[in-house]
Coordinates of C-alpha atoms in Angstrom, one line a residue:
M1 CA 124.6 213.2 90.7
A2 CA 127.1 213.0 93.7
E3 CA 127.5 209.5 95.0
T4 CA 126.4 209.1 98.6
L5 CA 128.7 207.7 101.2
R6 CA 126.9 205.8 104.2
F7 CA 128.5 205.2 107.5
L8 CA 127.8 203.0 110.4
F9 CA 128.5 205.0 113.6
I10 CA 128.7 202.9 117.0
G11 CA 129.0 204.7 120.3
D12 CA 131.1 203.4 123.3
I13 CA 132.0 199.8 123.0
I14 CA 132.3 198.8 126.9
G15 CA 134.6 196.2 127.9
E16 CA 134.3 192.4 127.1
P17 CA 130.4 192.4 126.4
G18 CA 130.7 195.3 123.9
M19 CA 133.6 193.7 122.4
A20 CA 131.5 190.2 122.0
L21 CA 128.6 192.1 120.6
F22 CA 130.9 194.3 118.0
Q23 CA 132.4 191.1 116.7
K24 CA 129.5 189.5 116.2
W25 CA 127.2 192.1 114.7
A26 CA 129.5 194.8 113.2
L27 CA 129.9 193.2 109.5
K28 CA 126.3 192.1 109.6
L29 CA 125.1 195.6 110.3
K30 CA 127.4 197.0 107.7
E31 CA 125.9 194.7 105.1
K32 CA 122.5 195.2 106.2
Y33 CA 122.5 199.0 106.0
K34 CA 125.1 199.2 103.1
A35 CA 127.4 201.3 105.1
D36 CA 130.8 202.2 103.4
A37 CA 132.7 202.4 106.6
I38 CA 132.4 201.6 110.4
I39 CA 133.2 204.3 112.6
V40 CA 133.4 203.0 116.4
N41 CA 134.4 204.7 119.8
G42 CA 136.6 202.2 121.2
E43 CA 138.1 204.5 124.3
N44 CA 136.2 202.0 127.1
A45 CA 136.8 198.7 125.3
A46 CA 139.3 197.4 127.8
K47 CA 138.3 194.4 130.2
N48 CA 137.6 196.9 133.0
G49 CA 135.7 199.4 130.5
M50 CA 138.4 202.0 130.7
G51 CA 141.0 202.3 128.0
I52 CA 142.2 200.6 125.0
T53 CA 145.0 198.6 124.2
P54 CA 146.7 197.8 120.8
K55 CA 145.1 194.0 120.9
I56 CA 141.8 195.5 121.2
I57 CA 142.8 198.1 118.2
E58 CA 143.7 194.8 116.1
T59 CA 140.5 193.1 117.2
L60 CA 138.2 195.9 116.3
R61 CA 140.0 196.6 112.5
E62 CA 139.7 192.7 112.2
S63 CA 135.9 192.6 112.9
G64 CA 135.1 195.6 110.6
A65 CA 136.0 198.8 112.0
D66 CA 137.4 201.4 109.6
V67 CA 137.8 204.3 112.2
I68 CA 138.1 204.0 115.8
T69 CA 137.6 207.0 117.9
T70 CA 138.8 207.9 121.6
G71 CA 138.6 210.2 124.1
N72 CA 139.9 211.2 127.7
H73 CA 139.6 207.3 128.6
A74 CA 142.1 206.1 125.9
F75 CA 145.2 206.5 127.9
D76 CA 143.8 204.8 131.0
S77 CA 145.7 201.9 129.7
K78 CA 149.3 202.7 129.6
N79 CA 150.4 200.0 127.1
V80 CA 148.6 202.2 124.4
Y81 CA 151.2 204.7 124.3

């Protein structure tokens, strides 16, 4: 029988409130649902809710994100280039 992989998908993290919630709950939810990996959309995680920075990427990874997806707002923060 094939092994089943479980993924925890988290939609847009928006600004500081979203970052705070992710940092508090991501690993707890991963454990609760026995997820193998966390996939999160981080394109709106900057303070103003638009963009992502290298520091935010680092914080998301340290807080449990295995994969960080983005979209058109990812480049609203010029220091992500």
